[in-house]
Short mmCIF file of C-alpha atoms and ligand atoms in Angstrom, two decimals:
data_model
loop_
_atom_site.label_atom_id
_atom_site.label_comp_id
_atom_site.label_asym_id
_atom_site.label_seq_id
_atom_site.Cartn_x
_atom_site.Cartn_y
_atom_site.Cartn_z
CA MET A 941 -3.93 -21.94 -25.50
CA ALA A 942 -5.77 -23.37 -22.52
CA ASN A 943 -5.68 -27.14 -22.52
CA GLN A 944 -7.02 -28.05 -19.15
CA THR A 945 -9.38 -26.49 -16.64
CA ASN A 946 -8.92 -27.28 -12.99
CA THR A 947 -11.93 -27.53 -10.72
CA ALA A 948 -11.90 -25.85 -7.30
CA ASP A 949 -11.45 -29.22 -5.60
CA GLU A 950 -8.20 -29.98 -7.39
CA ARG A 951 -6.80 -26.54 -6.73
CA ARG A 952 -4.60 -25.58 -3.82
CA LEU A 953 -5.37 -22.45 -1.75
CA ILE A 954 -2.61 -19.83 -1.76
CA ARG A 955 -2.88 -17.52 1.21
CA ILE A 956 -2.40 -13.82 0.54
CA PHE A 957 -0.38 -11.96 3.15
CA ASP A 958 -0.64 -8.25 2.46
CA THR A 959 2.24 -6.09 3.65
CA THR A 960 1.14 -2.76 2.12
CA LEU A 961 0.95 -1.23 5.58
CA ARG A 962 4.40 -2.46 6.65
CA ASP A 963 6.88 -3.05 3.80
CA GLY A 964 4.85 -0.83 1.46
CA GLU A 965 4.53 2.00 3.91
CA GLN A 966 8.29 1.95 4.58
CA SER A 967 9.05 3.22 1.07
CA PRO A 968 9.57 6.91 0.19
CA GLY A 969 6.40 8.93 -0.31
CA ASN A 970 4.12 6.11 0.89
CA SER A 971 3.91 6.94 4.55
CA MET A 972 0.43 7.08 6.02
CA ASN A 973 -1.02 8.32 9.26
CA ILE A 974 -3.09 6.09 11.55
CA GLU A 975 -6.48 7.04 10.11
CA GLU A 976 -5.20 6.44 6.60
CA LYS A 977 -3.79 3.04 7.57
CA LEU A 978 -7.11 2.13 9.10
CA ARG A 979 -8.92 3.02 5.88
CA VAL A 980 -6.51 0.89 3.85
CA ALA A 981 -6.87 -1.98 6.34
CA LYS A 982 -10.67 -1.88 6.07
CA GLN A 983 -10.38 -2.00 2.30
CA LEU A 984 -7.98 -4.96 2.56
CA GLU A 985 -10.63 -6.67 4.65
CA ARG A 986 -13.16 -6.09 1.85
CA LEU A 987 -10.58 -7.45 -0.58
CA ASN A 988 -10.59 -10.55 1.63
CA VAL A 989 -6.84 -11.03 2.02
CA ASP A 990 -5.94 -13.72 4.53
CA VAL A 991 -3.36 -11.81 6.57
CA ILE A 992 -2.69 -8.09 6.95
CA GLU A 993 0.74 -7.11 8.20
CA ALA A 994 -0.29 -3.91 9.92
CA GLY A 995 3.11 -2.55 10.93
CA PHE A 996 6.28 -2.92 12.97
CA PRO A 997 5.03 -2.06 16.47
CA ILE A 998 8.37 -1.33 18.14
CA ALA A 999 9.45 1.01 15.32
CA SER A 1000 7.44 4.01 16.55
CA GLU A 1001 4.43 5.04 18.63
CA GLY A 1002 2.57 5.65 15.39
CA ASP A 1003 3.25 2.12 14.14
CA PHE A 1004 2.24 0.65 17.50
CA GLU A 1005 -1.00 2.59 17.59
CA ALA A 1006 -1.83 1.68 13.98
CA VAL A 1007 -1.35 -2.06 14.62
CA LYS A 1008 -3.44 -1.82 17.78
CA ARG A 1009 -6.28 0.10 16.12
CA ILE A 1010 -6.33 -2.27 13.14
CA ALA A 1011 -6.30 -5.30 15.45
CA GLN A 1012 -9.28 -3.80 17.31
CA ALA A 1013 -11.27 -2.72 14.28
CA LEU A 1014 -11.09 -5.62 11.83
CA LYS A 1015 -13.20 -8.75 12.03
CA THR A 1016 -11.98 -11.32 9.52
CA PRO A 1017 -8.31 -11.24 8.43
CA GLN A 1018 -5.41 -12.32 10.58
CA ILE A 1019 -3.38 -9.35 11.76
CA ALA A 1020 0.40 -9.63 11.81
CA GLY A 1021 2.98 -7.39 13.43
CA LEU A 1022 6.66 -7.50 12.53
CA CYS A 1023 9.40 -7.81 15.12
CA ARG A 1024 13.10 -8.56 15.11
CA ALA A 1025 14.23 -11.75 16.81
CA SER A 1026 14.28 -10.02 20.18
CA GLU A 1027 12.08 -10.51 23.22
CA LYS A 1028 11.59 -6.78 23.63
CA ASP A 1029 10.31 -6.45 20.06
CA ILE A 1030 8.02 -9.45 20.46
CA ASP A 1031 6.55 -8.21 23.75
CA ARG A 1032 5.81 -4.84 22.19
CA ALA A 1033 4.28 -6.43 19.11
CA TRP A 1034 2.01 -8.55 21.28
CA GLU A 1035 0.84 -5.53 23.25
CA ALA A 1036 -0.63 -4.21 20.01
CA LEU A 1037 -1.64 -7.53 18.42
CA GLN A 1038 -3.48 -9.03 21.40
CA TYR A 1039 -6.64 -7.15 20.39
CA ALA A 1040 -6.97 -9.40 17.35
CA GLY A 1041 -7.37 -12.41 19.68
CA GLU A 1042 -7.09 -15.67 17.81
CA ARG A 1043 -6.44 -13.80 14.57
CA ALA A 1044 -3.15 -12.34 15.83
CA ARG A 1045 0.09 -13.42 14.22
CA ILE A 1046 3.60 -12.61 15.45
CA HIS A 1047 6.06 -12.27 12.59
CA THR A 1048 9.67 -12.42 13.73
CA PHE A 1049 12.77 -12.33 11.54
CA ILE A 1050 16.53 -12.44 11.48
CA ALA A 1051 19.02 -12.31 8.60
CA THR A 1052 20.62 -15.59 7.56
CA SER A 1053 22.89 -14.82 4.59
CA ASP A 1054 26.66 -14.71 5.22
CA ILE A 1055 26.82 -11.13 4.07
CA HIS A 1056 24.09 -9.96 6.46
CA MET A 1057 25.34 -12.06 9.40
CA LYS A 1058 28.90 -10.79 8.99
CA TYR A 1059 28.36 -7.10 8.25
CA LYS A 1060 24.95 -6.23 9.62
CA LEU A 1061 24.40 -8.53 12.60
CA GLN A 1062 28.08 -9.24 13.29
CA MET A 1063 27.01 -12.59 14.64
CA GLU A 1064 28.23 -16.15 14.04
CA PRO A 1065 25.72 -18.46 12.31
CA ALA A 1066 25.28 -20.58 15.46
CA LYS A 1067 24.32 -17.46 17.43
CA VAL A 1068 21.86 -16.42 14.73
CA LEU A 1069 20.24 -19.84 14.87
CA ALA A 1070 20.03 -19.70 18.65
CA ALA A 1071 18.50 -16.20 18.55
CA ALA A 1072 15.88 -17.36 16.05
CA VAL A 1073 14.90 -20.36 18.16
CA LYS A 1074 14.70 -18.24 21.29
CA ALA A 1075 12.55 -15.63 19.54
CA VAL A 1076 10.14 -18.17 18.08
CA LYS A 1077 9.77 -19.91 21.46
CA HIS A 1078 9.14 -16.57 23.13
CA ALA A 1079 6.52 -15.63 20.52
CA CYS A 1080 4.79 -19.01 21.00
CA ARG A 1081 4.12 -18.10 24.63
CA TYR A 1082 1.66 -15.54 23.30
CA THR A 1083 0.16 -17.33 20.31
CA PRO A 1084 0.58 -20.51 18.26
CA ASN A 1085 0.33 -18.36 15.13
CA VAL A 1086 4.02 -17.50 14.63
CA GLU A 1087 5.73 -16.69 11.36
CA PHE A 1088 9.48 -16.77 11.08
CA SER A 1089 11.44 -15.10 8.24
CA CYS A 1090 15.02 -15.74 7.18
CA GLU A 1091 15.91 -12.30 5.91
CA ASP A 1092 17.96 -12.42 2.68
CA ALA A 1093 17.10 -16.13 2.37
CA VAL A 1094 17.89 -16.15 -1.33
CA ARG A 1095 21.57 -15.35 -0.66
CA THR A 1096 21.76 -17.80 2.25
CA ARG A 1097 23.79 -21.02 1.91
CA LEU A 1098 21.17 -23.69 1.31
CA PRO A 1099 22.28 -26.16 4.01
CA PHE A 1100 22.22 -23.34 6.58
CA LEU A 1101 18.83 -22.14 5.33
CA GLY A 1102 17.54 -25.70 5.77
CA GLU A 1103 18.94 -25.84 9.32
CA MET A 1104 17.35 -22.49 10.22
CA VAL A 1105 13.96 -23.51 8.86
CA GLU A 1106 14.03 -26.87 10.63
CA ALA A 1107 15.01 -25.27 13.94
CA ALA A 1108 12.34 -22.55 13.66
CA ILE A 1109 9.63 -25.15 12.97
CA ASN A 1110 10.81 -27.27 15.90
CA ALA A 1111 10.64 -24.15 18.06
CA GLY A 1112 6.98 -23.68 17.08
CA ALA A 1113 6.81 -21.53 13.91
CA THR A 1114 3.80 -22.44 11.78
CA THR A 1115 4.68 -20.25 8.80
CA ILE A 1116 8.19 -20.05 7.38
CA ASN A 1117 8.86 -17.10 5.14
CA ILE A 1118 11.59 -17.16 2.50
CA PRO A 1119 12.22 -13.57 1.43
CA ASP A 1120 14.11 -12.41 -1.60
CA THR A 1121 15.01 -9.31 0.36
CA VAL A 1122 17.08 -7.65 -2.35
CA GLY A 1123 15.09 -8.82 -5.39
CA TYR A 1124 18.01 -10.87 -6.69
CA THR A 1125 16.64 -14.27 -7.59
CA THR A 1126 15.22 -15.56 -10.86
CA PRO A 1127 12.16 -17.83 -11.25
CA PHE A 1128 13.92 -21.13 -11.77
CA GLU A 1129 16.51 -20.52 -9.07
CA PHE A 1130 13.75 -19.62 -6.61
CA PHE A 1131 11.75 -22.71 -7.58
CA ASN A 1132 14.81 -24.78 -6.69
CA ILE A 1133 15.29 -23.08 -3.32
CA ILE A 1134 11.72 -23.84 -2.29
CA LYS A 1135 12.02 -27.37 -3.67
CA TYR A 1136 15.26 -27.87 -1.73
CA LEU A 1137 13.44 -26.96 1.50
CA LYS A 1138 10.52 -29.25 0.65
CA ASP A 1139 12.88 -32.15 -0.05
CA ASN A 1140 15.47 -31.65 2.69
CA VAL A 1141 13.81 -30.21 5.77
CA SER A 1142 12.43 -33.12 7.78
CA ASN A 1143 9.58 -31.24 9.47
CA ILE A 1144 8.66 -28.92 6.57
CA ASP A 1145 5.12 -30.31 6.36
CA ARG A 1146 4.37 -28.85 9.79
CA ALA A 1147 4.58 -25.30 8.42
CA VAL A 1148 3.23 -23.26 5.52
CA ILE A 1149 6.02 -21.99 3.28
CA SER A 1150 5.62 -18.31 2.49
CA VAL A 1151 7.53 -16.21 -0.04
CA HIS A 1152 8.24 -12.51 0.00
CA CYS A 1153 9.74 -11.19 -3.24
CA HIS A 1154 11.12 -7.74 -3.94
CA ASN A 1155 11.01 -6.35 -7.44
CA ASP A 1156 14.52 -4.99 -8.06
CA LEU A 1157 14.83 -6.92 -11.32
CA GLY A 1158 11.14 -6.80 -12.16
CA LEU A 1159 10.74 -10.51 -11.37
CA SER A 1160 8.83 -10.50 -8.10
CA VAL A 1161 5.53 -11.79 -9.50
CA ALA A 1162 7.22 -14.43 -11.68
CA ASN A 1163 9.38 -15.56 -8.76
CA SER A 1164 6.30 -15.85 -6.52
CA ILE A 1165 4.47 -17.94 -9.13
CA PHE A 1166 7.44 -20.31 -9.47
CA ALA A 1167 7.67 -20.61 -5.67
CA VAL A 1168 4.01 -21.59 -5.53
CA GLN A 1169 4.66 -24.23 -8.17
CA ALA A 1170 7.44 -25.60 -5.97
CA GLY A 1171 5.10 -25.84 -2.96
CA ALA A 1172 4.80 -22.41 -1.30
CA GLY A 1173 1.38 -21.85 0.28
CA GLN A 1174 1.51 -18.16 1.14
CA VAL A 1175 2.56 -15.16 -0.94
CA GLU A 1176 3.45 -11.81 0.57
CA CYS A 1177 2.59 -8.83 -1.56
CA THR A 1178 1.40 -5.23 -1.62
CA ILE A 1179 -1.27 -3.21 -3.38
CA ASN A 1180 0.16 -1.51 -6.47
CA GLY A 1181 3.43 -3.35 -5.72
CA ILE A 1182 4.62 -0.56 -3.41
CA GLY A 1183 7.52 -1.31 -1.09
CA GLU A 1184 11.22 -0.88 -0.42
CA ARG A 1185 13.18 0.34 -3.49
CA ALA A 1186 11.49 -1.12 -6.60
CA GLY A 1187 8.69 -2.48 -4.44
CA ASN A 1188 7.23 -5.87 -3.53
CA CYS A 1189 5.30 -8.46 -5.48
CA SER A 1190 2.18 -6.72 -6.72
CA LEU A 1191 -0.92 -8.28 -5.14
CA GLU A 1192 -3.23 -7.51 -8.05
CA GLU A 1193 -0.85 -9.00 -10.61
CA PHE A 1194 -0.17 -12.17 -8.65
CA VAL A 1195 -3.84 -12.77 -7.91
CA MET A 1196 -4.94 -12.15 -11.49
CA VAL A 1197 -2.26 -14.47 -12.87
CA LEU A 1198 -3.72 -17.27 -10.78
CA ARG A 1199 -7.28 -16.37 -11.70
CA THR A 1200 -6.66 -15.87 -15.41
CA ARG A 1201 -4.40 -18.90 -15.91
CA HIS A 1202 -6.27 -21.34 -13.69
CA ASP A 1203 -6.17 -23.65 -16.72
CA ILE A 1204 -2.48 -24.35 -16.14
CA LEU A 1205 -1.98 -23.12 -12.56
CA PRO A 1206 -4.00 -25.29 -10.18
CA TYR A 1207 -4.21 -22.75 -7.36
CA TYR A 1208 -6.67 -20.16 -6.10
CA THR A 1209 -6.80 -17.32 -3.59
CA ASN A 1210 -9.62 -16.02 -1.40
CA VAL A 1211 -9.28 -12.52 -2.85
CA ALA A 1212 -12.46 -10.75 -3.99
CA THR A 1213 -10.93 -9.59 -7.27
CA GLU A 1214 -13.66 -6.98 -7.93
CA GLN A 1215 -12.13 -5.08 -5.02
CA LEU A 1216 -8.72 -4.82 -6.70
CA MET A 1217 -9.34 -1.56 -8.51
CA PRO A 1218 -11.01 0.14 -5.52
CA SER A 1219 -8.03 -0.97 -3.37
CA SER A 1220 -5.50 0.34 -5.86
CA ARG A 1221 -7.29 3.66 -6.20
CA LEU A 1222 -7.80 4.10 -2.48
CA LEU A 1223 -4.09 3.61 -1.87
CA SER A 1224 -3.16 6.07 -4.62
CA THR A 1225 -5.63 8.58 -3.27
CA ILE A 1226 -4.15 8.32 0.20
CA THR A 1227 -0.44 8.32 -0.72
CA GLY A 1228 -0.76 10.63 -3.69
CA ILE A 1229 1.29 8.20 -5.77
CA MET A 1230 -0.48 7.14 -8.94
CA VAL A 1231 0.34 3.87 -10.68
CA GLN A 1232 1.87 4.18 -14.13
CA PRO A 1233 -0.78 4.11 -16.89
CA ASN A 1234 0.53 0.88 -18.41
CA LYS A 1235 0.70 -0.99 -15.10
CA ALA A 1236 -0.76 -4.49 -15.41
CA VAL A 1237 -4.29 -5.00 -14.05
CA VAL A 1238 -4.84 -1.58 -12.39
CA GLY A 1239 -3.15 0.92 -14.75
CA ALA A 1240 -5.38 3.46 -16.54
CA ASN A 1241 -4.57 1.83 -19.88
CA ALA A 1242 -4.79 -1.79 -18.74
CA PHE A 1243 -8.16 -2.19 -20.47
CA ALA A 1244 -7.90 0.56 -23.09
CA HIS A 1245 -7.77 -0.59 -26.70
CA GLU A 1246 -6.30 2.09 -28.90
CA SER A 1247 -5.57 0.62 -32.30
CA GLY A 1248 -8.35 0.34 -34.85
CA ILE A 1249 -7.71 -3.36 -35.42
CA HIS A 1250 -7.99 -4.10 -31.72
CA GLN A 1251 -11.11 -1.96 -31.34
CA HIS A 1252 -12.73 -3.75 -34.24
CA GLY A 1253 -11.84 -7.15 -32.74
CA MET A 1254 -13.24 -6.08 -29.38
CA MET A 1255 -16.51 -5.04 -30.96
CA MET A 1256 -16.85 -8.42 -32.66
CA GLU A 1257 -15.86 -10.49 -29.63
CA SER A 1258 -14.16 -9.13 -26.51
CA SER A 1259 -12.08 -12.25 -25.91
CA THR A 1260 -10.12 -11.46 -29.09
CA TYR A 1261 -7.98 -9.01 -27.17
CA GLU A 1262 -9.17 -9.25 -23.58
CA ILE A 1263 -7.82 -12.01 -21.32
CA MET A 1264 -9.74 -10.81 -18.26
CA THR A 1265 -12.77 -8.56 -18.02
CA PRO A 1266 -12.59 -5.05 -16.54
CA GLU A 1267 -15.48 -6.02 -14.26
CA SER A 1268 -13.49 -8.91 -12.80
CA VAL A 1269 -11.02 -6.42 -11.30
CA GLY A 1270 -13.72 -3.92 -10.33
CA LEU A 1271 -13.11 -1.41 -13.09
CA THR A 1272 -15.97 1.04 -13.31
CA ALA A 1273 -13.81 4.08 -14.19
CA GLY A 1274 -15.45 6.61 -16.42
CA THR A 1275 -18.91 5.56 -15.31
CA LEU A 1276 -21.09 8.53 -14.70
CA VAL A 1277 -22.10 8.13 -11.12
CA LEU A 1278 -23.55 11.32 -9.79
CA GLY A 1279 -24.79 14.74 -10.82
CA LYS A 1280 -26.16 17.85 -9.19
CA HIS A 1281 -29.51 16.23 -8.43
CA SER A 1282 -27.96 13.31 -6.60
CA GLY A 1283 -28.79 13.12 -2.93
CA ARG A 1284 -26.74 12.50 0.14
CA HIS A 1285 -27.71 8.84 0.31
CA ALA A 1286 -26.47 8.09 -3.23
CA PHE A 1287 -23.30 10.08 -2.56
CA LYS A 1288 -22.55 8.16 0.64
CA LYS A 1289 -23.30 4.81 -0.98
CA ARG A 1290 -21.00 5.47 -3.93
CA LEU A 1291 -18.19 6.58 -1.61
CA GLU A 1292 -18.55 3.37 0.36
CA GLU A 1293 -18.42 1.34 -2.85
CA LEU A 1294 -15.17 3.12 -3.67
CA GLY A 1295 -13.74 2.18 -0.30
CA HIS A 1296 -14.11 5.59 1.37
CA GLU A 1297 -15.59 5.48 4.85
CA LEU A 1298 -16.00 8.95 6.30
CA ASP A 1299 -17.21 9.98 9.71
CA ASP A 1300 -20.30 12.22 9.91
CA GLU A 1301 -18.40 15.47 10.06
CA MET A 1302 -16.19 14.61 7.11
CA MET A 1303 -19.20 13.33 5.19
CA ASN A 1304 -21.01 16.65 5.73
CA ARG A 1305 -18.06 18.62 4.43
CA ALA A 1306 -17.47 16.25 1.53
CA PHE A 1307 -21.16 16.42 0.55
CA GLY A 1308 -21.02 20.22 0.60
CA ARG A 1309 -17.98 20.15 -1.70
CA PHE A 1310 -19.65 17.59 -3.94
CA LYS A 1311 -22.69 19.86 -4.38
CA ALA A 1312 -20.44 22.81 -5.21
CA LEU A 1313 -18.52 20.67 -7.69
CA ALA A 1314 -21.70 19.31 -9.27
CA ASP A 1315 -22.80 22.90 -9.85
CA LEU A 1316 -19.59 23.60 -11.74
CA LYS A 1317 -19.38 20.27 -13.55
CA LYS A 1318 -22.28 18.56 -15.21
CA GLU A 1319 -20.94 15.07 -14.54
CA VAL A 1320 -19.18 13.85 -11.44
CA PHE A 1321 -17.09 10.71 -11.98
CA ASP A 1322 -15.54 8.23 -9.54
CA GLU A 1323 -12.14 9.87 -10.04
CA ASP A 1324 -13.62 13.24 -9.00
CA LEU A 1325 -14.98 11.62 -5.85
CA ASP A 1326 -11.57 10.09 -5.02
CA ALA A 1327 -9.97 13.51 -5.34
CA LEU A 1328 -12.68 15.18 -3.32
CA VAL A 1329 -12.34 12.68 -0.49
CA ALA A 1330 -8.55 12.95 -0.58
CA ASP A 1331 -8.91 16.68 0.01
CA GLU A 1332 -11.47 16.19 2.75
CA SER A 1333 -10.10 13.37 4.88
CA ARG A 1334 -6.86 14.87 6.06
CA GLU A 1335 -6.35 14.82 9.78
CA GLU A 1336 -3.80 16.49 12.00
CA GLU A 1337 -3.70 19.61 9.85
CA LYS A 1338 -1.26 22.09 11.29
CA PHE A 1339 -1.66 24.32 8.24
CA LYS A 1340 -5.02 25.23 6.74
CA LEU A 1341 -5.61 27.28 3.62
CA VAL A 1342 -8.43 29.70 4.37
CA LEU A 1343 -8.49 31.97 1.34
CA LEU A 1344 -6.60 32.59 -1.87
CA ASN A 1345 -6.87 35.58 -4.14
CA VAL A 1346 -4.75 35.88 -7.27
CA SER A 1347 -4.44 38.56 -9.87
CA CYS A 1348 -2.46 37.98 -13.05
CA GLY A 1349 -2.51 38.52 -16.79
CA SER A 1350 -0.14 38.97 -19.71
CA LEU A 1351 0.48 42.65 -18.86
CA SER A 1352 0.68 42.47 -15.08
CA VAL A 1353 2.94 40.88 -12.47
CA ALA A 1354 1.18 38.00 -10.74
CA THR A 1355 0.18 38.74 -7.15
CA ALA A 1356 -1.22 36.27 -4.65
CA THR A 1357 -2.85 37.00 -1.32
CA VAL A 1358 -3.09 33.98 0.95
CA LYS A 1359 -4.89 33.66 4.27
CA MET A 1360 -3.99 30.63 6.39
CA GLU A 1361 -4.74 29.19 9.79
CA ILE A 1362 -1.59 27.87 11.42
CA ASP A 1363 -2.01 26.06 14.74
CA GLY A 1364 -5.30 27.89 15.14
CA GLN A 1365 -3.86 31.38 14.41
CA VAL A 1366 -5.04 33.16 11.29
CA SER A 1367 -2.56 35.25 9.29
CA ARG A 1368 -2.28 36.65 5.80
CA ALA A 1369 0.52 37.40 3.31
CA ALA A 1370 0.79 38.82 -0.20
CA GLU A 1371 3.61 38.07 -2.62
CA LEU A 1372 4.55 38.77 -6.23
CA GLY A 1373 5.78 35.95 -8.42
CA ASP A 1374 6.73 34.64 -11.78
CA GLY A 1375 3.17 33.58 -12.59
CA PRO A 1376 0.21 32.88 -10.28
CA VAL A 1377 1.44 29.54 -8.93
CA ASP A 1378 4.85 30.94 -8.03
CA ALA A 1379 3.27 33.94 -6.28
CA THR A 1380 0.92 31.64 -4.34
CA LEU A 1381 3.65 29.26 -3.20
CA ARG A 1382 5.84 32.20 -2.15
CA ALA A 1383 3.04 33.55 0.02
CA ILE A 1384 2.49 30.11 1.61
CA ARG A 1385 6.24 29.78 2.23
CA LYS A 1386 6.25 33.16 3.94
CA LEU A 1387 3.36 32.27 6.23
CA THR A 1388 4.56 28.77 7.12
CA LYS A 1389 8.26 29.73 7.25
CA THR A 1390 9.04 26.46 5.52
CA LYS A 1391 12.38 25.66 3.93
CA ALA A 1392 11.00 22.56 2.21
CA LYS A 1393 12.01 22.14 -1.41
CA LEU A 1394 9.61 21.46 -4.24
CA GLU A 1395 11.16 18.57 -6.17
CA HIS A 1396 8.43 17.72 -8.62
CA PHE A 1397 5.28 19.47 -9.79
CA HIS A 1398 2.62 17.90 -11.96
CA VAL A 1399 -0.73 19.23 -13.13
CA GLY A 1400 -3.26 16.86 -14.64
CA SER A 1401 -6.96 16.83 -15.27
CA ILE A 1402 -8.93 14.18 -13.44
CA THR A 1403 -11.55 13.64 -16.12
CA GLY A 1404 -12.12 15.22 -19.55
CA GLY A 1405 -13.56 18.62 -20.51
CA THR A 1406 -12.68 22.24 -19.70
CA ASP A 1407 -14.77 22.01 -16.53
CA ALA A 1408 -12.70 19.04 -15.27
CA LEU A 1409 -11.14 19.07 -11.83
CA GLY A 1410 -7.47 19.95 -12.12
CA GLU A 1411 -5.27 17.81 -9.93
CA VAL A 1412 -1.86 18.92 -8.78
CA THR A 1413 0.69 16.47 -7.40
CA MET A 1414 3.84 17.76 -5.73
CA ARG A 1415 6.82 15.98 -4.32
CA VAL A 1416 8.29 18.02 -1.50
CA SER A 1417 11.37 17.33 0.60
CA ASP A 1418 12.65 18.76 3.86
CA GLY A 1419 16.02 17.04 3.43
CA LYS A 1420 15.04 14.07 5.62
CA HIS A 1421 11.69 13.01 4.20
CA ILE A 1422 10.06 13.11 0.84
CA VAL A 1423 6.28 13.45 0.80
CA VAL A 1424 3.68 13.72 -1.90
CA GLY A 1425 1.02 16.42 -1.66
CA LYS A 1426 -2.12 16.49 -3.74
CA GLY A 1427 -4.80 19.06 -4.30
CA SER A 1428 -7.74 19.32 -6.64
CA SER A 1429 -9.98 22.14 -7.76
CA THR A 1430 -11.55 23.41 -10.95
CA ASP A 1431 -8.96 26.22 -10.54
CA ILE A 1432 -5.41 24.89 -10.93
CA VAL A 1433 -3.82 27.70 -8.89
CA GLU A 1434 -6.03 26.78 -5.97
CA ALA A 1435 -5.24 23.08 -6.59
CA SER A 1436 -1.51 23.96 -6.42
CA ALA A 1437 -1.95 25.83 -3.15
CA LYS A 1438 -3.85 22.89 -1.67
CA ALA A 1439 -1.22 20.40 -2.84
CA PHE A 1440 1.59 22.44 -1.29
CA VAL A 1441 -0.27 22.84 2.01
CA HIS A 1442 -1.06 19.11 2.00
CA ALA A 1443 2.63 18.29 1.54
CA LEU A 1444 3.64 20.66 4.35
CA ASN A 1445 1.10 19.01 6.67
CA ARG A 1446 2.49 15.60 5.81
CA LEU A 1447 6.02 16.73 6.50
CA SER A 1448 4.95 18.18 9.81
CA SER A 1449 3.16 14.98 10.92
CA ARG A 1450 6.14 12.84 9.79
CA GLN A 1451 8.38 15.02 11.88
CA LYS A 1452 5.99 14.71 14.82
CA ARG A 1453 5.89 10.91 14.54
CA LEU A 1454 9.67 10.80 14.32
CA ASN A 1455 9.99 12.85 17.48
CA GLU A 1456 7.52 10.58 19.29
CA SER A 1457 9.46 7.46 18.33
CA LEU A 1458 12.79 8.72 19.67
O1 KIV B 427 12.34 -8.12 2.58
C1 KIV B 427 12.42 -8.71 3.68
O2 KIV B 427 13.30 -9.55 3.92
C2 KIV B 427 11.46 -8.37 4.71
C3 KIV B 427 11.42 -9.25 5.91
C4 KIV B 427 11.40 -8.46 7.16
C5 KIV B 427 10.29 -10.20 5.81
O3 KIV B 427 10.68 -7.46 4.54
ZN1 ZN B 428 10.55 -6.94 2.36
#
């Protein structure tokens, strides 16, 4: 039970460094194109995170362009770009970051654990230390805002970690990041690592200690909290906890732990928590990857009370079973927002509230689709709008579905006729299949000549009722990449066709970006 409430003055600010667009985007199925990254970045600005790591500029042309566009477009957060401890990487990162002016941060890293130095870098510790110092000094020529990370810090010998940190601070780094790169540590061990640095590194007070925890053992949020208690002042995290392997520390969970338990945790963040749900949903809409229903804070069931006893308690007094309010995380799901009499202004305003910014052309198309949907469905919910926008805001479409006609029934073989525009050329194919979806996908395969494999197929309904939008999610692989495609329609065969075409477009733009970066 709460025994003490801390006032704002006694509390210490913990800076939130969001790496959704870098570490998060690196993970399978989460890749985004430049426009999509820009939309996420703008939402992160509304969420009021302190730093956005926008990408790894030397990794590809696409990454470079995304960092540059984000640096140009955003007004308030600091913008970071990742680079190895190499002058070439740093120069390239700065080319993109310079547009953020005083808000630009160079984030350079090198591995410091014996295992990484020996097998990955094949460098002696003294050389690693020298490379780090050289990189930090080089970065400081561009900006005083330099972050240095000791990759695999948790498995680094503590005296060497201390030496690295001290040298990086002397070279000019103002933020020192201690990553648990492989998600190996436990809360108390991590507390002691941060405490060791606080107690043994002579110049540690000249830098902010940051932590960057991966979630391989499901401990990333707990480890980050313990690190803060030991003195860390920045936490690196991602929306929905996406990231390499099991992901990174989930931003929404970390932030809500601090907010909900301010009675025993004397810290605060600048995050506008009512923007958590819109941020989570925007990311899911863009990547096609939904969070699991029981996910803390942003899962569909996070505020659902099923048992009779709980429902009764909630009716008497919500604090009986609710430790944070749905409103505090921006939950408005299920709220009836629009209907067929709603006008363009209300539609645009609601989309903006949900974090969707569309240009005029996209807005026109989306409004047309909204009107058609509102004719079919009496009630249009936020979830319907997310799906509608996801369908509408896809750029670089090599493949476009123009028309679909299906005939099927219990006594006939399913036949699908599909008309598509491919690189501006319209063509048509008809195929038989084992059911309408199979026939449709066969026809699309024939037209696009794709060899991509369908690995997972899921049909769900976005809201309730027989008139609900059906949403199809597909995981499709070309052997090198896995992408998620999504499509929605009141007709699930059409939704399936859209999802497959969406996935093929994503594969094609991934391939294009890969070619550009070679
Ligand atoms: O996990 C990690 O070590 C990283 C660093 C590059 C910060 O992502
Ligand atoms: Zn990482």
